[in-house]
Amino acid sequence: MYGGGLLRSPVFLLAVGHSCVDVYQGAVAALVPFFVAERAYSYAAASGIVLAASLLSSVVQPLFGALTDRWALPWLLPVSTAVAGIGIALSGTGGAYALTLATVALSGVGVAAYHPESARVARRASDGSHTAMGWFSLGGNLGFAAAPLLVAGVVGIGGLRAAPLLVVPAALGGVLCVLALRAIRGTGGGAPKNVRAAGRDDRASFLKLCLAVICRSLVFVGLSTFVALYARQRVSGGQLTGSAALFVLYAGGAIGTVVGGRLAARRDRVRVVNGSYAAAVPAVAGVVFVPGPAFYVFVALTSAALYVPFSLQVTLGQDYLPTRIGTASGVTLGLTVSVGGVAGPLIGAAADATSLGTALAPLIVFPALAWLLTRTLPEPEAPPQEVTKSLVQNVS
């Protein structure tokens, strides 16, 4: 499946569809400089837009995860993709701040609905392979990386009034979701409804993992919200300088995800996750304090260090809660990932009162906390293949 037939495999289709959805997560931060420029939003107001998408997604995504633990909801994949795209497309059509918040929040709901079911389906299609799940996560990271380029190409040229053109990836992603589900049906994928894996939930380890992912989220969302604006100060450039920094932040994550999957195939996941957080501490410090072109190097290192554990934390969460796979996916991909948006307005307010560099400096602490939290995590035993296949409800 992962050799010559990769382009026709459900995992590949899901990975590309994942990239089409996560374009809209990356697009929110990429739109912030344009909202500031065209609508004169303050740092705090602009970061509130990121909060609108991430906070609603944080709350709703675990709920969708719980639903997918009870019922098969394959139709969520194309529908949620469309909702994510429509919300971002509408965000540039009205100047009212409340309308911007509402449309971005709508996109966040679409993203929230997509991830728990897609993670379940992807794990079924990959037969539990960490490498294949890494490719699925890579698709989302490439979507993140493409977002600033897409926004710069569309909104940078046509202004916010051109934002409706950003709906195109959603149209493509919806089609790919349908094709992936048909491909899985064609291979006889699926299992009876409400089948749950054998094993006991390790809630204490799951909670500790969630706290570590929250720390990661605070760093990544904080940087993604302001790195484009901060780059213009550190490198002394214009809009293109900021878009380049955001692209590097997201593209480095794509590399980190692939590396994480390959490392986990040779070593246990917990060691890989713990080591990546240790490496993130000096990398984030470099982003905050190092000026000039080297700034981009530290942005790339930070991104890679934060993304090496990304797909591994999803499968760890699933293995810590084997009887609640959908809930585990919803929490690790939703509540703990998006909750970082809460820090955005705080960073923005601190930046308005002091400077952006001063406001970003506390982010250095969070990778260190994540390192401490993951040091004592146990490595769960991987479920047998036949159990892994039963983790996803019937997609037919």
Coordinates of C-alpha atoms in Angstrom, one line a residue:
M1 CA 0.0 0.0 0.0
Y2 CA 2.8 2.4 0.8
G3 CA 5.0 1.5 -2.1
G4 CA 4.0 1.6 -5.8
G5 CA 0.3 1.9 -4.9
L6 CA 0.8 4.9 -2.6
L7 CA -1.0 7.3 -4.9
R8 CA -4.1 5.1 -4.9
S9 CA -4.1 4.2 -1.3
P10 CA -6.7 5.4 1.2
V11 CA -3.9 6.7 3.4
F12 CA -2.5 8.9 0.6
L13 CA -6.0 10.2 -0.2
L14 CA -6.7 11.0 3.5
A15 CA -3.3 12.7 3.8
V16 CA -3.9 15.0 0.9
G17 CA -7.5 15.6 2.2
H18 CA -6.0 16.4 5.6
S19 CA -3.8 19.0 4.0
C20 CA -6.8 20.6 2.4
V21 CA -8.5 21.0 5.8
D22 CA -5.4 22.2 7.7
V23 CA -4.9 24.9 5.2
Y24 CA -7.7 26.6 7.1
Q25 CA -6.0 26.3 10.5
G26 CA -2.9 27.9 9.0
A27 CA -4.9 30.5 7.1
V28 CA -6.2 32.1 10.3
A29 CA -2.7 33.1 11.5
A30 CA -1.7 34.0 7.9
L31 CA -4.6 36.4 7.7
V32 CA -3.7 38.2 10.9
P33 CA -1.2 40.7 9.3
F34 CA -3.8 41.5 6.6
F35 CA -6.4 42.2 9.2
V36 CA -4.0 44.5 11.0
A37 CA -3.0 46.3 7.8
E38 CA -6.5 46.7 6.3
R39 CA -8.7 46.9 9.3
A40 CA -6.3 48.5 11.8
Y41 CA -6.8 45.8 14.4
S42 CA -4.5 46.0 17.5
Y43 CA -2.3 43.0 18.5
A44 CA -4.9 41.9 21.1
A45 CA -7.8 42.2 18.6
A46 CA -6.0 40.3 15.9
S47 CA -5.1 37.5 18.3
G48 CA -8.7 37.4 19.4
I49 CA -9.5 36.1 15.8
V50 CA -7.1 33.2 16.3
L51 CA -8.8 32.6 19.7
A52 CA -12.2 32.5 18.1
A53 CA -11.2 29.7 15.8
S54 CA -9.1 27.7 18.3
L55 CA -11.3 28.0 21.4
L56 CA -14.5 26.9 19.7
S57 CA -12.6 24.1 18.0
S58 CA -11.0 23.1 21.4
V59 CA -14.4 22.7 23.0
V60 CA -16.3 21.1 20.1
Q61 CA -13.6 18.6 18.9
P62 CA -13.7 16.3 21.9
L63 CA -17.5 16.2 21.6
F64 CA -17.2 15.0 18.0
G65 CA -14.7 12.5 19.2
A66 CA -17.2 11.1 21.7
L67 CA -19.8 10.9 19.0
T68 CA -17.5 8.9 16.8
D69 CA -17.0 6.5 19.7
R70 CA -20.7 5.6 19.4
W71 CA -21.6 6.0 15.8
A72 CA -19.9 5.8 12.4
L73 CA -20.0 9.3 10.9
P74 CA -18.0 9.1 7.7
W75 CA -20.1 11.9 6.1
L76 CA -18.4 14.3 8.6
L77 CA -15.2 14.2 6.5
P78 CA -16.5 15.9 3.3
V79 CA -19.0 18.1 5.2
S80 CA -16.6 19.4 7.8
T81 CA -14.0 20.1 5.1
A82 CA -16.6 22.3 3.3
V83 CA -17.5 24.1 6.5
A84 CA -13.9 24.9 7.3
G85 CA -13.4 26.4 3.8
I86 CA -16.6 28.4 3.7
G87 CA -15.8 30.0 7.1
I88 CA -12.4 31.3 6.0
A89 CA -13.7 32.4 2.6
L90 CA -16.3 34.5 4.3
S91 CA -13.9 36.1 6.8
G92 CA -12.7 38.7 4.3
T93 CA -16.1 39.7 3.0
G94 CA -17.3 42.0 5.9
G95 CA -15.4 44.6 7.9
A96 CA -17.3 44.2 11.1
Y97 CA -15.1 42.6 13.8
A98 CA -18.0 40.5 15.1
L99 CA -18.6 39.1 11.7
T100 CA -15.0 38.2 11.3
L101 CA -15.0 36.4 14.6
A102 CA -18.1 34.5 13.6
T103 CA -16.9 33.3 10.2
V104 CA -13.5 32.3 11.6
A105 CA -15.2 30.4 14.4
L106 CA -17.4 28.6 11.8
S107 CA -14.2 27.4 10.1
G108 CA -13.0 26.2 13.5
V109 CA -16.1 24.1 13.9
G110 CA -15.4 22.5 10.5
V111 CA -11.8 21.7 11.5
A112 CA -13.0 20.3 14.8
A113 CA -15.6 18.0 13.2
Y114 CA -13.0 16.6 10.7
H115 CA -10.1 15.5 12.9
P116 CA -11.5 12.8 15.3
E117 CA -13.2 10.7 12.6
S118 CA -10.3 11.2 10.1
A119 CA -7.8 10.1 12.7
R120 CA -9.8 6.9 13.4
V121 CA -10.3 6.2 9.7
A122 CA -6.6 6.8 9.0
R123 CA -5.5 4.5 11.7
R124 CA -7.7 1.8 10.3
A125 CA -6.4 2.3 6.8
S126 CA -2.8 2.3 8.0
D127 CA -3.3 -0.9 10.0
G128 CA -1.8 0.8 13.0
S129 CA 1.5 1.7 11.3
H130 CA 3.3 4.7 13.0
T131 CA 5.0 5.5 9.7
A132 CA 1.7 5.6 7.8
M133 CA 0.1 7.7 10.5
G134 CA 3.1 10.0 10.2
W135 CA 2.3 10.4 6.5
F136 CA -1.3 11.2 7.4
S137 CA -0.1 13.9 9.8
L138 CA 2.4 15.1 7.3
G139 CA -0.5 15.9 5.0
G140 CA -1.9 18.3 7.6
N141 CA 1.4 19.9 8.2
L142 CA 1.9 20.5 4.5
G143 CA -1.5 22.2 4.5
F144 CA -0.3 24.4 7.4
A145 CA 2.8 25.2 5.4
A146 CA 0.9 26.0 2.2
A147 CA -1.5 28.4 4.1
P148 CA 0.8 31.5 4.2
L149 CA 1.8 31.0 0.6
L150 CA -1.9 30.6 -0.5
V151 CA -3.0 33.6 1.6
A152 CA -0.1 35.7 0.3
G153 CA -0.9 34.8 -3.2
V154 CA -4.6 35.4 -3.0
V155 CA -5.1 38.1 -0.3
G156 CA -1.7 39.6 -0.7
I157 CA -2.6 40.4 -4.3
G158 CA -6.3 41.0 -4.2
G159 CA -6.8 42.1 -0.6
L160 CA -9.3 40.7 1.9
R161 CA -12.0 41.0 -0.7
A162 CA -10.4 38.1 -2.6
A163 CA -10.7 35.8 0.4
P164 CA -13.7 33.8 -1.1
L165 CA -11.1 32.3 -3.5
L166 CA -9.7 30.5 -0.5
V167 CA -12.6 28.0 -0.7
V168 CA -10.9 26.1 -3.5
P169 CA -8.9 23.7 -1.3
A170 CA -12.1 22.7 0.6
A171 CA -13.7 21.7 -2.7
L172 CA -10.7 19.5 -3.6
G173 CA -10.5 18.1 0.0
G174 CA -14.2 17.1 0.0
V175 CA -13.8 15.1 -3.2
L176 CA -10.7 13.4 -1.8
C177 CA -12.5 12.4 1.4
V178 CA -15.3 10.7 -0.6
L179 CA -12.7 8.9 -2.8
A180 CA -10.8 7.7 0.4
L181 CA -13.9 6.4 2.0
R182 CA -14.9 4.5 -1.2
A183 CA -11.3 3.1 -1.4
I184 CA -11.6 1.8 2.2
R185 CA -15.0 0.2 1.5
G186 CA -13.4 -1.4 -1.6
T187 CA -10.8 -3.2 0.6
G188 CA -13.4 -4.5 3.0
G189 CA -12.5 -2.0 5.7
G190 CA -14.7 -1.3 8.6
A191 CA -16.0 -3.3 11.5
P192 CA -19.3 -3.6 13.4
K193 CA -20.5 -0.5 15.2
N194 CA -19.5 0.2 18.7
V195 CA -16.6 -2.3 18.7
R196 CA -14.1 -1.3 21.3
A197 CA -10.5 -2.4 21.7
A198 CA -9.6 -4.7 24.6
G199 CA -7.4 -3.3 27.4
R200 CA -7.7 -0.9 30.3
D201 CA -7.6 2.8 30.1
D202 CA -4.5 4.6 31.7
R203 CA -6.2 7.9 32.5
A204 CA -3.3 9.2 34.6
S205 CA -0.8 8.8 31.7
F206 CA -3.4 10.2 29.3
L207 CA -3.8 13.3 31.5
K208 CA -0.1 13.8 31.8
L209 CA 0.2 13.5 28.0
C210 CA -2.5 16.1 27.5
L211 CA -0.8 18.6 29.8
A212 CA 2.4 18.2 27.7
V213 CA 0.5 18.7 24.5
I214 CA -1.1 21.8 26.0
C215 CA 2.4 23.2 26.6
R216 CA 3.3 22.5 23.0
S217 CA 0.1 24.2 21.8
L218 CA 0.8 27.3 23.8
V219 CA 4.2 27.6 22.1
F220 CA 3.1 26.8 18.6
V221 CA -0.1 28.8 18.5
G222 CA 1.6 31.8 20.2
L223 CA 4.4 31.7 17.6
S224 CA 2.1 31.1 14.6
T225 CA 0.0 34.1 15.6
F226 CA 2.8 36.5 15.9
V227 CA 5.9 35.2 14.1
A228 CA 5.0 37.0 10.8
L229 CA 4.8 40.3 12.7
Y230 CA 7.9 39.5 14.8
A231 CA 9.9 38.6 11.7
R232 CA 9.5 42.1 10.3
Q233 CA 11.2 43.4 13.4
R234 CA 14.0 40.9 13.6
V235 CA 14.9 40.8 9.9
S236 CA 13.8 44.3 9.0
G237 CA 11.5 43.4 6.1
G238 CA 7.9 43.8 4.9
Q239 CA 4.9 41.5 4.4
L240 CA 7.0 39.0 2.4
T241 CA 9.4 38.7 5.3
G242 CA 6.5 37.8 7.6
S243 CA 4.9 35.3 5.2
A244 CA 8.3 33.6 4.8
A245 CA 8.7 33.2 8.5
L246 CA 5.3 31.6 8.8
F247 CA 6.0 29.3 5.9
V248 CA 9.2 28.2 7.6
L249 CA 7.4 27.5 10.8
Y250 CA 4.9 25.3 9.1
A251 CA 7.2 23.7 6.6
G252 CA 9.7 22.7 9.4
G253 CA 6.7 20.9 11.0
A254 CA 6.3 18.8 7.9
I255 CA 9.9 17.6 8.2
G256 CA 9.5 17.0 11.9
T257 CA 6.5 14.8 11.4
V258 CA 8.2 12.5 9.0
V259 CA 11.3 12.3 11.2
G260 CA 9.1 11.5 14.2
G261 CA 7.3 8.6 12.4
R262 CA 10.6 7.1 11.4
L263 CA 12.2 7.5 14.8
A264 CA 9.2 5.8 16.4
A265 CA 9.6 2.8 14.1
R266 CA 13.1 2.3 15.7
R267 CA 12.6 3.5 19.3
D268 CA 9.7 3.8 21.7
R269 CA 7.5 6.8 21.2
V270 CA 7.9 8.3 24.7
R271 CA 11.7 8.6 24.3
V272 CA 11.2 10.4 20.9
V273 CA 8.6 12.8 22.3
N274 CA 10.7 13.6 25.4
G275 CA 13.8 14.2 23.4
S276 CA 12.1 16.5 21.0
Y277 CA 10.8 18.7 23.8
A278 CA 14.3 19.0 25.2
A279 CA 15.5 20.2 21.9
A280 CA 12.7 22.7 21.6
V281 CA 13.9 24.7 24.6
P282 CA 17.0 26.3 23.0
A283 CA 15.2 26.5 19.6
V284 CA 12.4 28.7 21.0
A285 CA 15.0 30.8 22.8
G286 CA 16.7 31.4 19.5
V287 CA 13.5 32.6 17.9
V288 CA 12.9 35.1 20.7
F289 CA 16.5 36.5 21.0
V290 CA 18.5 35.9 17.8
P291 CA 18.2 38.7 15.2
G292 CA 19.0 38.7 11.5
P293 CA 18.8 35.8 9.0
A294 CA 19.6 33.3 11.7
F295 CA 16.1 34.0 13.0
Y296 CA 14.7 31.7 10.2
V297 CA 17.1 28.9 11.2
F298 CA 15.7 28.9 14.8
V299 CA 12.1 29.1 13.5
A300 CA 12.8 25.9 11.4
L301 CA 14.4 24.1 14.4
T302 CA 11.5 25.1 16.7
S303 CA 9.0 23.8 14.2
A304 CA 10.8 20.5 13.7
A305 CA 11.2 20.0 17.4
L306 CA 7.5 20.7 18.1
Y307 CA 6.3 18.5 15.3
V308 CA 8.4 15.4 15.8
P309 CA 6.0 14.3 18.6
F310 CA 2.8 15.4 16.8
S311 CA 1.5 12.1 15.3
L312 CA 3.1 10.1 18.1
Q313 CA 1.1 11.9 20.7
V314 CA -2.1 11.0 18.8
T315 CA -1.3 7.3 18.8
L316 CA -0.1 7.4 22.4
G317 CA -3.3 9.0 23.4
Q318 CA -5.3 6.3 21.6
D319 CA -3.2 3.6 23.3
Y320 CA -3.6 5.1 26.7
L321 CA -7.4 5.1 26.2
P322 CA -8.0 2.0 24.1
T323 CA -11.8 1.9 24.9
R324 CA -12.3 5.6 23.9
I325 CA -10.3 5.9 20.7
G326 CA -12.5 8.7 19.2
T327 CA -12.5 10.7 22.5
A328 CA -8.7 10.3 22.7
S329 CA -8.3 11.5 19.2
G330 CA -10.6 14.4 19.7
V331 CA -8.8 15.5 22.8
T332 CA -5.2 15.2 21.5
L333 CA -6.0 16.7 18.2
G334 CA -8.5 19.2 19.5
L335 CA -8.8 20.4 23.1
T336 CA -5.0 20.1 23.8
V337 CA -3.9 21.3 20.4
S338 CA -6.2 24.3 20.0
V339 CA -6.2 25.5 23.6
G340 CA -3.0 27.4 22.8
G341 CA -5.2 30.0 21.2
V342 CA -6.2 31.2 24.6
A343 CA -2.7 32.5 25.1
G344 CA -2.9 34.6 22.0
P345 CA -4.9 37.6 23.4
L346 CA -2.6 37.5 26.5
I347 CA 0.5 37.7 24.3
G348 CA -1.2 40.4 22.2
A349 CA -2.1 42.5 25.3
A350 CA 1.4 42.1 26.7
A351 CA 2.9 43.1 23.3
D352 CA 0.7 46.2 23.2
A353 CA 1.8 47.2 26.6
T354 CA 5.6 46.4 26.2
S355 CA 7.0 44.8 23.1
L356 CA 6.4 41.7 21.0
G357 CA 9.8 40.2 22.0
T358 CA 9.0 40.7 25.7
A359 CA 5.6 39.1 25.2
L360 CA 7.0 36.0 23.4
A361 CA 9.8 35.3 25.9
P362 CA 7.7 33.3 28.4
L363 CA 7.0 30.8 25.6
I364 CA 10.5 29.3 26.3
V365 CA 9.3 27.8 29.6
F366 CA 6.6 25.6 28.1
P367 CA 8.8 23.1 26.1
A368 CA 10.7 22.6 29.4
L369 CA 7.5 21.8 31.2
A370 CA 6.5 19.4 28.5
W371 CA 9.9 17.6 28.8
L372 CA 9.3 17.2 32.5
L373 CA 5.8 15.8 32.0
T374 CA 6.8 13.2 29.4
R375 CA 9.9 12.0 31.3
T376 CA 7.8 9.5 33.4
L377 CA 5.3 8.4 30.8
P378 CA 5.2 4.6 30.2
E379 CA 5.3 3.2 26.7
P380 CA 2.0 1.4 26.1
E381 CA 2.0 -1.9 24.3
A382 CA 0.8 -1.6 20.7
P383 CA -2.5 -3.3 20.2
P384 CA -2.5 -6.3 17.9
Q385 CA -3.4 -5.7 14.3
E386 CA -6.9 -7.3 14.5
V387 CA -7.7 -5.0 17.4
T388 CA -6.4 -2.0 15.6
K389 CA -8.7 -2.8 12.7
S390 CA -11.7 -2.8 15.1
L391 CA -10.9 0.7 16.4
V392 CA -12.8 2.4 13.5
Q393 CA -16.5 1.9 13.1
N394 CA -17.9 0.8 9.8
V395 CA -17.2 3.5 7.2
S396 CA -19.6 1.9 4.6

